[in-house]
Amino acid sequence: MTVPTGERGTTTVAPRAVRRIAERAAAEALPDGGSVLRGSAGVRGTSARISVGVRLPYPVRADEAARRIRERATARTAALTGLSVPRAEVRVDALSAGPAPVVPEALEAAAGPEGGRPGPRIRAERRVPAAVLAAAGAVVCGLVLADVVVVRFGGDPAGWRTAVLDWAATHGPADSAVRIGGAVAALAGAWLLGCALLPGLRRRLRMAAPGPEVRAALDREAAARILRQRALGVPGVVRARVTVRRRRVGVRAGVGYGDPAEVRAEAVRVLDAALPELGLTRPPALRVRVRREAGLPPEPEKSVEPVPLAAGRADAGRADAVSGQDAAGRSDAAVDGAPGAPDARDSLRDGGEA
C-alpha cells in the first residue's frame, strides 16, 4: 500500500540536535588530550552547515587533526540525520600543553600536495557589517512600503517622506549638505565593497593545504606561543618575547647566563628549525635580538697566570713579618734579622756586664 504524498508527513531535525551530533562525532576523531569546546549548526531544507571549535594537545599536526575531525563530523552527521552537509568548519581555538603522542610527520615541514601550493584562503564572514546593512535596509524598505500602501488605499503620505522630498527639491548638488552626504555615502559604499571583496582575517597566517578541499590558517598568537616555548628551551634564555607578523617574526630574548653571542646563535638555530613545523605557506623571516638581563651577576673573569713558587714564598714571608711586627711590637732590626739572632737590648746588657 502506497501512502499519498500529502499524508506522509515531514521529519524535521532541529539545529540543536545537529549541533550535538556534530560535537559528538568530532570528539570521536580527536587525538588524546583534545576536547570539543563549542559547536554550532544551521539547517536549511535538506542541508546542514556545521561548525566545531576544538582544543588540541601540543605538539600535534593541526592540519591533519582538523582534516580527520572534519571528515568524521561530516560523515556521521549526514548518516545520523539524513541531511546533506555541504560545508563543515573545524576551528582550532586553543592548544593544551601536556603529553601527546609523537607524530613523525610533525617533525617534517608541512607541504601541500603539489610542492607546498597554498590552500584556498579563508575569508571572514563579516557578520556585523552584514547584520547592520540588512537591518538598515529592512527598516528603510519597511517604512517606504508601509507609506506606499497607505497612500495607495487613499491615505495621506507620511510627514517624513513629504519633508524629505521638499528638502531634496530645494537643494542642489552645489549645497554643502548634499556634498557631505554624498561623501559619507561614497565612504560607506567603499567600506561595504571592501568587506565584500577583501578576505580579511589578518590575524591568521595562511597554511599549506594537505588536500584540495582543505583550507587551513594559524592564529598569530598561537604561533607566537609555540615559538616562545622553543626560545625558552634554549640554554641561557630566561625571558623571551615573540612578535609574529605576516612576513616577519621578531624575537627578543633575555640572557641570564652564558655568552650572549653563543646563546643567540643557538636560538637562531632552534627557531629556524621550528618555523617549518608551523606548516605555513610562506615561512616568515626570523629576527633575533638578545641582551643580558639587568640585575644578574656578570660573567666571571678569566683567572690570571699563577705566581711562581719562589716569589710566592717571599711575599708570604714578608706578610708574616709585617703581621708579626704588628702583633709583638718588635723593632725593624729584630724583624729583619736572621732567625735566632739575639735582641739588641740583650747584647747591650751582656756588654755592660762584661
mmCIF file of C-alpha atoms in Angstrom:
data_model
loop_
_atom_site.group_PDB
_atom_site.id
_atom_site.type_symbol
_atom_site.label_atom_id
_atom_site.label_comp_id
_atom_site.label_asym_id
_atom_site.label_seq_id
_atom_site.Cartn_x
_atom_site.Cartn_y
_atom_site.Cartn_z
ATOM 1 C CA MET A 1 0.000 0.000 0.000
ATOM 2 C CA THR A 2 1.361 3.346 -1.014
ATOM 3 C CA VAL A 3 0.655 6.359 1.186
ATOM 4 C CA PRO A 4 -0.165 9.552 -0.739
ATOM 5 C CA THR A 5 2.440 12.240 -0.690
ATOM 6 C CA GLY A 6 0.285 14.680 1.217
ATOM 7 C CA GLU A 7 -0.293 12.196 4.044
ATOM 8 C CA ARG A 8 3.269 11.058 4.583
ATOM 9 C CA GLY A 9 4.197 13.901 6.917
ATOM 10 C CA THR A 10 7.581 15.566 7.388
ATOM 11 C CA THR A 11 10.592 14.891 9.537
ATOM 12 C CA THR A 12 12.405 17.928 10.915
ATOM 13 C CA VAL A 13 15.790 17.728 12.603
ATOM 14 C CA ALA A 14 16.365 20.699 14.886
ATOM 15 C CA PRO A 15 19.662 22.614 14.596
ATOM 16 C CA ARG A 16 20.329 21.827 18.257
ATOM 17 C CA ALA A 17 20.258 18.098 17.542
ATOM 18 C CA VAL A 18 22.538 18.550 14.526
ATOM 19 C CA ARG A 19 24.967 20.513 16.693
ATOM 20 C CA ARG A 20 25.063 17.820 19.377
ATOM 21 C CA ILE A 21 25.655 15.104 16.784
ATOM 22 C CA ALA A 22 28.455 17.112 15.159
ATOM 23 C CA GLU A 23 30.127 17.735 18.526
ATOM 24 C CA ARG A 24 29.982 14.046 19.470
ATOM 25 C CA ALA A 25 31.307 12.990 16.061
ATOM 26 C CA ALA A 26 34.180 15.490 16.324
ATOM 27 C CA ALA A 27 35.044 14.159 19.786
ATOM 28 C CA GLU A 28 35.362 10.658 18.319
ATOM 29 C CA ALA A 29 38.146 11.813 15.967
ATOM 30 C CA LEU A 30 40.098 13.943 18.459
ATOM 31 C CA PRO A 31 43.648 12.886 19.400
ATOM 32 C CA ASP A 32 44.459 12.002 23.002
ATOM 33 C CA GLY A 33 44.316 15.113 25.153
ATOM 34 C CA GLY A 34 41.943 17.051 22.855
ATOM 35 C CA SER A 35 38.437 18.265 23.625
ATOM 36 C CA VAL A 36 35.475 19.901 21.913
ATOM 37 C CA LEU A 37 34.913 23.464 23.129
ATOM 38 C CA ARG A 38 31.748 24.529 21.326
ATOM 39 C CA GLY A 39 29.836 23.958 18.119
ATOM 40 C CA SER A 40 27.093 25.466 16.013
ATOM 41 C CA ALA A 41 24.770 24.220 13.282
ATOM 42 C CA GLY A 42 22.229 25.603 10.854
ATOM 43 C CA VAL A 43 19.590 23.683 8.907
ATOM 44 C CA ARG A 44 18.056 24.888 5.666
ATOM 45 C CA GLY A 45 15.824 22.455 3.858
ATOM 46 C CA THR A 46 17.654 19.163 3.457
ATOM 47 C CA SER A 47 21.156 20.538 4.027
ATOM 48 C CA ALA A 48 23.013 21.476 7.175
ATOM 49 C CA ARG A 49 26.082 23.555 7.925
ATOM 50 C CA ILE A 50 28.129 22.655 10.991
ATOM 51 C CA SER A 51 30.996 24.358 12.791
ATOM 52 C CA VAL A 52 33.021 22.908 15.672
ATOM 53 C CA GLY A 53 35.683 24.537 17.839
ATOM 54 C CA VAL A 54 38.228 22.172 19.391
ATOM 55 C CA ARG A 55 41.231 22.191 21.714
ATOM 56 C CA LEU A 56 44.230 20.159 20.529
ATOM 57 C CA PRO A 57 47.214 18.904 22.525
ATOM 58 C CA TYR A 58 50.629 20.383 21.823
ATOM 59 C CA PRO A 59 52.607 19.315 19.870
ATOM 60 C CA VAL A 60 50.341 17.852 17.210
ATOM 61 C CA ARG A 61 49.898 18.256 13.460
ATOM 62 C CA ALA A 62 46.954 20.682 13.498
ATOM 63 C CA ASP A 63 46.016 20.441 9.807
ATOM 64 C CA GLU A 64 45.938 16.641 9.798
ATOM 65 C CA ALA A 65 43.916 16.517 13.021
ATOM 66 C CA ALA A 66 41.445 19.103 11.722
ATOM 67 C CA ARG A 67 41.025 17.180 8.462
ATOM 68 C CA ARG A 68 40.209 13.960 10.325
ATOM 69 C CA ILE A 69 37.758 15.753 12.604
ATOM 70 C CA ARG A 70 36.036 17.445 9.671
ATOM 71 C CA GLU A 71 35.651 14.202 7.712
ATOM 72 C CA ARG A 72 34.323 12.347 10.764
ATOM 73 C CA ALA A 73 31.849 15.101 11.687
ATOM 74 C CA THR A 74 30.594 15.384 8.092
ATOM 75 C CA ALA A 75 30.092 11.640 7.607
ATOM 76 C CA ARG A 76 28.475 10.962 10.978
ATOM 77 C CA THR A 77 26.166 13.975 10.811
ATOM 78 C CA ALA A 78 24.969 13.060 7.328
ATOM 79 C CA ALA A 79 24.460 9.408 8.286
ATOM 80 C CA LEU A 80 22.560 10.052 11.523
ATOM 81 C CA THR A 81 20.376 12.963 10.408
ATOM 82 C CA GLY A 82 19.758 12.168 6.741
ATOM 83 C CA LEU A 83 20.803 15.708 5.820
ATOM 84 C CA SER A 84 23.495 16.626 3.346
ATOM 85 C CA VAL A 85 26.443 18.502 4.835
ATOM 86 C CA PRO A 86 27.993 20.555 2.029
ATOM 87 C CA ARG A 87 30.160 22.554 4.394
ATOM 88 C CA ALA A 88 31.787 21.693 7.711
ATOM 89 C CA GLU A 89 34.150 24.016 9.556
ATOM 90 C CA VAL A 90 36.654 22.988 12.227
ATOM 91 C CA ARG A 91 38.334 25.722 14.277
ATOM 92 C CA VAL A 92 41.368 25.071 16.453
ATOM 93 C CA ASP A 93 40.631 27.596 19.198
ATOM 94 C CA ALA A 94 43.201 26.510 21.798
ATOM 95 C CA LEU A 95 46.230 24.319 22.428
ATOM 96 C CA SER A 96 46.745 22.393 25.649
ATOM 97 C CA ALA A 97 50.250 21.750 26.952
ATOM 98 C CA GLY A 98 50.540 18.149 28.018
ATOM 99 C CA PRO A 99 51.880 14.763 26.999
ATOM 100 C CA ALA A 100 50.808 13.872 23.484
ATOM 101 C CA PRO A 101 51.790 11.090 21.109
ATOM 102 C CA VAL A 102 54.752 11.957 18.938
ATOM 103 C CA VAL A 103 53.706 12.070 15.313
ATOM 104 C CA PRO A 104 56.645 11.531 12.910
ATOM 105 C CA GLU A 105 55.039 13.783 10.314
ATOM 106 C CA ALA A 106 55.090 16.675 12.767
ATOM 107 C CA LEU A 107 58.865 16.834 12.515
ATOM 108 C CA GLU A 108 58.722 17.487 8.799
ATOM 109 C CA ALA A 109 57.782 20.690 7.084
ATOM 110 C CA ALA A 110 54.100 20.820 6.251
ATOM 111 C CA ALA A 111 53.870 20.981 2.478
ATOM 112 C CA GLY A 112 50.922 20.937 0.140
ATOM 113 C CA PRO A 113 50.085 18.010 -2.082
ATOM 114 C CA GLU A 114 51.792 19.625 -5.041
ATOM 115 C CA GLY A 115 55.025 21.062 -3.750
ATOM 116 C CA GLY A 116 53.582 23.241 -0.988
ATOM 117 C CA ARG A 117 50.941 25.009 -3.068
ATOM 118 C CA PRO A 118 48.877 27.257 -0.784
ATOM 119 C CA GLY A 119 45.371 26.178 0.034
ATOM 120 C CA PRO A 120 42.253 28.282 -0.521
ATOM 121 C CA ARG A 121 42.164 31.433 1.548
ATOM 122 C CA ILE A 122 39.769 31.535 4.476
ATOM 123 C CA ARG A 123 37.516 34.565 4.164
ATOM 124 C CA ALA A 124 35.944 36.481 7.018
ATOM 125 C CA GLU A 125 32.208 36.060 7.406
ATOM 126 C CA ARG A 126 31.622 39.805 8.133
ATOM 127 C CA ARG A 127 28.641 39.090 10.318
ATOM 128 C CA VAL A 128 28.452 42.522 11.963
ATOM 129 C CA PRO A 129 28.561 44.595 8.723
ATOM 130 C CA ALA A 130 26.092 42.231 7.071
ATOM 131 C CA ALA A 131 23.713 42.414 10.033
ATOM 132 C CA VAL A 132 23.906 46.231 10.219
ATOM 133 C CA LEU A 133 23.325 46.618 6.479
ATOM 134 C CA ALA A 134 20.447 44.146 6.494
ATOM 135 C CA ALA A 135 18.803 45.818 9.489
ATOM 136 C CA ALA A 136 19.126 49.317 7.997
ATOM 137 C CA GLY A 137 17.800 48.166 4.631
ATOM 138 C CA ALA A 138 14.890 46.345 6.254
ATOM 139 C CA VAL A 139 13.889 49.402 8.295
ATOM 140 C CA VAL A 140 14.034 51.806 5.348
ATOM 141 C CA CYS A 141 12.244 49.457 2.959
ATOM 142 C CA GLY A 142 9.600 48.705 5.575
ATOM 143 C CA LEU A 143 8.846 52.375 6.188
ATOM 144 C CA VAL A 144 8.648 53.177 2.486
ATOM 145 C CA LEU A 145 6.467 50.142 1.773
ATOM 146 C CA ALA A 146 4.078 50.986 4.612
ATOM 147 C CA ASP A 147 3.729 54.578 3.417
ATOM 148 C CA VAL A 148 3.133 53.488 -0.191
ATOM 149 C CA VAL A 149 0.426 51.071 0.933
ATOM 150 C CA VAL A 150 -1.277 53.791 2.979
ATOM 151 C CA VAL A 151 -1.244 56.221 0.043
ATOM 152 C CA ARG A 152 -2.470 53.503 -2.286
ATOM 153 C CA PHE A 153 -5.531 52.965 -0.148
ATOM 154 C CA GLY A 154 -6.368 56.685 -0.119
ATOM 155 C CA GLY A 155 -4.468 57.859 2.928
ATOM 156 C CA ASP A 156 -2.153 60.855 3.275
ATOM 157 C CA PRO A 157 1.585 60.387 2.775
ATOM 158 C CA ALA A 158 3.796 60.333 5.847
ATOM 159 C CA GLY A 159 5.206 63.621 7.001
ATOM 160 C CA TRP A 160 8.797 62.443 6.940
ATOM 161 C CA ARG A 161 8.535 61.434 3.271
ATOM 162 C CA THR A 162 6.998 64.782 2.323
ATOM 163 C CA ALA A 163 9.701 66.650 4.234
ATOM 164 C CA VAL A 164 12.458 64.654 2.527
ATOM 165 C CA LEU A 165 11.017 65.297 -0.920
ATOM 166 C CA ASP A 166 10.604 69.033 -0.230
ATOM 167 C CA TRP A 167 14.188 69.299 1.052
ATOM 168 C CA ALA A 168 15.560 67.428 -1.976
ATOM 169 C CA ALA A 169 13.591 69.744 -4.345
ATOM 170 C CA THR A 170 15.057 72.910 -2.806
ATOM 171 C CA HIS A 171 18.707 71.785 -2.515
ATOM 172 C CA GLY A 172 21.025 71.129 -5.420
ATOM 173 C CA PRO A 173 24.385 69.389 -5.863
ATOM 174 C CA ALA A 174 26.243 72.626 -5.047
ATOM 175 C CA ASP A 175 24.995 72.734 -1.450
ATOM 176 C CA SER A 176 27.408 71.746 1.311
ATOM 177 C CA ALA A 177 24.921 69.377 2.929
ATOM 178 C CA VAL A 178 24.468 67.460 -0.310
ATOM 179 C CA ARG A 179 28.229 67.185 -0.822
ATOM 180 C CA ILE A 180 28.805 65.961 2.723
ATOM 181 C CA GLY A 181 26.011 63.429 2.368
ATOM 182 C CA GLY A 182 27.463 62.217 -0.935
ATOM 183 C CA ALA A 183 30.935 61.856 0.579
ATOM 184 C CA VAL A 184 29.544 59.856 3.509
ATOM 185 C CA ALA A 185 27.587 57.621 1.134
ATOM 186 C CA ALA A 186 30.703 57.089 -1.013
ATOM 187 C CA LEU A 187 32.799 56.128 2.014
ATOM 188 C CA ALA A 188 30.122 53.748 3.232
ATOM 189 C CA GLY A 189 29.900 52.181 -0.224
ATOM 190 C CA ALA A 190 33.694 51.774 -0.417
ATOM 191 C CA TRP A 191 33.710 50.181 3.035
ATOM 192 C CA LEU A 192 30.961 47.740 2.070
ATOM 193 C CA LEU A 193 32.731 46.954 -1.196
ATOM 194 C CA GLY A 194 35.936 46.220 0.705
ATOM 195 C CA CYS A 195 34.055 43.959 3.108
ATOM 196 C CA ALA A 196 32.660 42.045 0.133
ATOM 197 C CA LEU A 197 35.924 41.683 -1.828
ATOM 198 C CA LEU A 198 38.740 41.567 0.725
ATOM 199 C CA PRO A 199 39.285 38.249 2.557
ATOM 200 C CA GLY A 200 40.019 39.763 5.974
ATOM 201 C CA LEU A 201 41.257 37.679 8.921
ATOM 202 C CA ARG A 202 44.593 39.468 9.085
ATOM 203 C CA ARG A 203 45.328 37.846 12.456
ATOM 204 C CA ARG A 204 45.647 34.411 10.851
ATOM 205 C CA LEU A 205 48.556 33.052 8.856
ATOM 206 C CA ARG A 206 47.864 31.018 5.755
ATOM 207 C CA MET A 207 48.931 27.376 5.957
ATOM 208 C CA ALA A 208 49.770 24.867 3.250
ATOM 209 C CA ALA A 209 46.841 22.656 2.304
ATOM 210 C CA PRO A 210 47.245 18.879 2.781
ATOM 211 C CA GLY A 211 44.296 18.312 0.413
ATOM 212 C CA PRO A 212 42.493 20.141 -2.399
ATOM 213 C CA GLU A 213 39.364 20.738 -0.296
ATOM 214 C CA VAL A 214 41.084 21.815 2.921
ATOM 215 C CA ARG A 215 41.624 25.405 3.999
ATOM 216 C CA ALA A 216 43.902 25.979 6.980
ATOM 217 C CA ALA A 217 45.101 29.028 8.879
ATOM 218 C CA LEU A 218 47.133 29.531 12.047
ATOM 219 C CA ASP A 219 46.462 32.330 14.513
ATOM 220 C CA ARG A 220 49.401 34.649 15.137
ATOM 221 C CA GLU A 221 49.100 34.374 18.914
ATOM 222 C CA ALA A 222 49.266 30.589 18.746
ATOM 223 C CA ALA A 223 52.361 30.764 16.534
ATOM 224 C CA ALA A 224 53.954 33.244 18.945
ATOM 225 C CA ARG A 225 53.309 30.940 21.918
ATOM 226 C CA ILE A 226 54.868 27.992 20.107
ATOM 227 C CA LEU A 227 57.990 29.939 19.148
ATOM 228 C CA ARG A 228 58.267 31.448 22.637
ATOM 229 C CA GLN A 229 58.241 27.988 24.193
ATOM 230 C CA ARG A 230 61.003 26.903 21.826
ATOM 231 C CA ALA A 231 63.054 30.015 22.635
ATOM 232 C CA LEU A 232 62.735 29.465 26.393
ATOM 233 C CA GLY A 233 64.124 25.966 25.899
ATOM 234 C CA VAL A 234 67.465 27.367 24.685
ATOM 235 C CA PRO A 235 70.134 27.181 27.431
ATOM 236 C CA GLY A 236 70.819 30.646 28.811
ATOM 237 C CA VAL A 237 67.474 32.225 27.820
ATOM 238 C CA VAL A 238 65.449 33.256 30.881
ATOM 239 C CA ARG A 239 62.921 35.540 29.167
ATOM 240 C CA ALA A 240 61.536 35.718 25.622
ATOM 241 C CA ARG A 241 59.113 37.961 23.791
ATOM 242 C CA VAL A 242 57.903 36.917 20.329
ATOM 243 C CA THR A 243 56.052 39.100 17.820
ATOM 244 C CA VAL A 244 54.641 37.348 14.746
ATOM 245 C CA ARG A 245 53.701 39.338 11.663
ATOM 246 C CA ARG A 246 52.707 38.203 8.202
ATOM 247 C CA ARG A 247 56.229 38.416 6.777
ATOM 248 C CA ARG A 248 58.491 38.601 9.826
ATOM 249 C CA VAL A 249 58.992 37.095 13.258
ATOM 250 C CA GLY A 250 60.740 39.196 15.897
ATOM 251 C CA VAL A 251 62.239 37.545 18.985
ATOM 252 C CA ARG A 252 63.703 39.437 21.946
ATOM 253 C CA ALA A 253 65.429 37.132 24.395
ATOM 254 C CA GLY A 254 66.921 37.892 27.808
ATOM 255 C CA VAL A 255 70.162 36.056 28.577
ATOM 256 C CA GLY A 256 70.715 35.035 32.193
ATOM 257 C CA TYR A 257 74.000 33.187 31.810
ATOM 258 C CA GLY A 258 76.443 32.234 29.110
ATOM 259 C CA ASP A 259 77.918 34.158 26.216
ATOM 260 C CA PRO A 260 75.173 36.252 24.519
ATOM 261 C CA ALA A 261 76.637 35.590 21.067
ATOM 262 C CA GLU A 262 76.568 31.830 21.588
ATOM 263 C CA VAL A 263 73.063 31.981 23.063
ATOM 264 C CA ARG A 264 71.842 33.972 20.062
ATOM 265 C CA ALA A 265 73.367 31.505 17.610
ATOM 266 C CA GLU A 266 71.674 28.595 19.380
ATOM 267 C CA ALA A 267 68.335 30.443 19.489
ATOM 268 C CA VAL A 268 68.529 31.169 15.757
ATOM 269 C CA ARG A 269 69.248 27.509 15.049
ATOM 270 C CA VAL A 270 66.329 26.284 17.190
ATOM 271 C CA LEU A 271 63.827 28.806 15.845
ATOM 272 C CA ASP A 272 64.880 28.214 12.236
ATOM 273 C CA ALA A 273 64.046 24.549 12.773
ATOM 274 C CA ALA A 274 60.707 25.422 14.454
ATOM 275 C CA LEU A 275 59.397 27.726 11.707
ATOM 276 C CA PRO A 276 58.820 24.967 9.096
ATOM 277 C CA GLU A 277 56.948 22.912 11.698
ATOM 278 C CA LEU A 278 54.206 25.563 11.775
ATOM 279 C CA GLY A 279 53.144 24.429 8.304
ATOM 280 C CA LEU A 280 52.842 27.924 6.853
ATOM 281 C CA THR A 281 52.673 28.515 3.133
ATOM 282 C CA ARG A 282 55.428 31.113 3.291
ATOM 283 C CA PRO A 283 57.589 30.918 6.439
ATOM 284 C CA PRO A 284 58.291 34.445 7.717
ATOM 285 C CA ALA A 285 61.765 35.897 8.093
ATOM 286 C CA LEU A 286 63.352 35.499 11.527
ATOM 287 C CA ARG A 287 64.988 38.295 13.506
ATOM 288 C CA VAL A 288 66.501 37.502 16.919
ATOM 289 C CA ARG A 289 67.817 40.040 19.432
ATOM 290 C CA VAL A 290 69.411 39.119 22.745
ATOM 291 C CA ARG A 291 70.548 41.151 25.715
ATOM 292 C CA ARG A 292 71.757 40.363 29.197
ATOM 293 C CA GLU A 293 69.106 40.688 31.859
ATOM 294 C CA ALA A 294 69.519 43.588 34.278
ATOM 295 C CA GLY A 295 70.231 42.711 37.915
ATOM 296 C CA LEU A 296 72.003 39.457 37.128
ATOM 297 C CA PRO A 297 75.707 38.991 38.066
ATOM 298 C CA PRO A 298 78.169 39.418 35.188
ATOM 299 C CA GLU A 299 80.220 36.588 33.833
ATOM 300 C CA PRO A 300 83.218 35.673 35.993
ATOM 301 C CA GLU A 301 86.534 36.950 34.654
ATOM 302 C CA LYS A 302 89.175 34.530 33.465
ATOM 303 C CA SER A 303 91.840 33.544 36.065
ATOM 304 C CA VAL A 304 95.305 35.105 35.738
ATOM 305 C CA GLU A 305 98.547 33.189 35.445
ATOM 306 C CA PRO A 306 99.713 31.612 38.767
ATOM 307 C CA VAL A 307 102.562 33.308 40.652
ATOM 308 C CA PRO A 308 105.901 31.409 40.710
ATOM 309 C CA LEU A 309 106.576 29.425 43.868
ATOM 310 C CA ALA A 310 109.732 31.343 44.962
ATOM 311 C CA ALA A 311 108.065 34.734 44.644
ATOM 312 C CA GLY A 312 105.061 33.418 46.492
ATOM 313 C CA ARG A 313 107.268 32.294 49.425
ATOM 314 C CA ALA A 314 108.998 35.679 49.592
ATOM 315 C CA ASP A 315 105.672 37.510 49.648
ATOM 316 C CA ALA A 316 104.361 35.140 52.298
ATOM 317 C CA GLY A 317 107.486 35.675 54.467
ATOM 318 C CA ARG A 318 107.128 39.458 54.131
ATOM 319 C CA ALA A 319 103.482 39.288 55.097
ATOM 320 C CA ASP A 320 104.281 37.106 58.096
ATOM 321 C CA ALA A 321 106.997 39.565 59.160
ATOM 322 C CA VAL A 322 104.648 42.522 58.995
ATOM 323 C CA SER A 323 101.918 40.719 60.867
ATOM 324 C CA GLY A 324 104.493 39.631 63.475
ATOM 325 C CA GLN A 325 105.617 43.258 63.905
ATOM 326 C CA ASP A 326 102.075 44.391 64.470
ATOM 327 C CA ALA A 327 101.323 41.604 66.948
ATOM 328 C CA ALA A 328 104.540 41.594 69.070
ATOM 329 C CA GLY A 329 105.678 45.238 68.645
ATOM 330 C CA ARG A 330 109.286 44.293 67.792
ATOM 331 C CA SER A 331 111.771 46.630 66.101
ATOM 332 C CA ASP A 332 112.686 46.539 62.416
ATOM 333 C CA ALA A 333 116.114 45.147 63.229
ATOM 334 C CA ALA A 334 114.641 42.228 65.091
ATOM 335 C CA VAL A 335 112.138 41.527 62.399
ATOM 336 C CA ASP A 336 114.590 41.760 59.503
ATOM 337 C CA GLY A 337 117.347 39.897 61.318
ATOM 338 C CA ALA A 338 118.200 36.323 60.718
ATOM 339 C CA PRO A 339 116.331 33.689 62.632
ATOM 340 C CA GLY A 340 117.809 33.060 66.084
ATOM 341 C CA ALA A 341 119.721 36.459 66.268
ATOM 342 C CA PRO A 342 119.806 37.934 69.811
ATOM 343 C CA ASP A 343 117.849 41.034 70.645
ATOM 344 C CA ALA A 344 119.746 44.415 70.687
ATOM 345 C CA ARG A 345 118.896 45.042 74.322
ATOM 346 C CA ASP A 346 120.306 41.635 75.275
ATOM 347 C CA SER A 347 123.611 42.486 73.501
ATOM 348 C CA LEU A 348 123.967 45.796 75.395
ATOM 349 C CA ARG A 349 123.152 44.133 78.686
ATOM 350 C CA ASP A 350 125.734 41.409 78.052
ATOM 351 C CA GLY A 351 128.347 44.003 77.080
ATOM 352 C CA GLY A 352 127.726 46.053 80.229
ATOM 353 C CA GLU A 353 128.080 43.040 82.399
ATOM 354 C CA ALA A 354 131.278 42.099 80.630
#
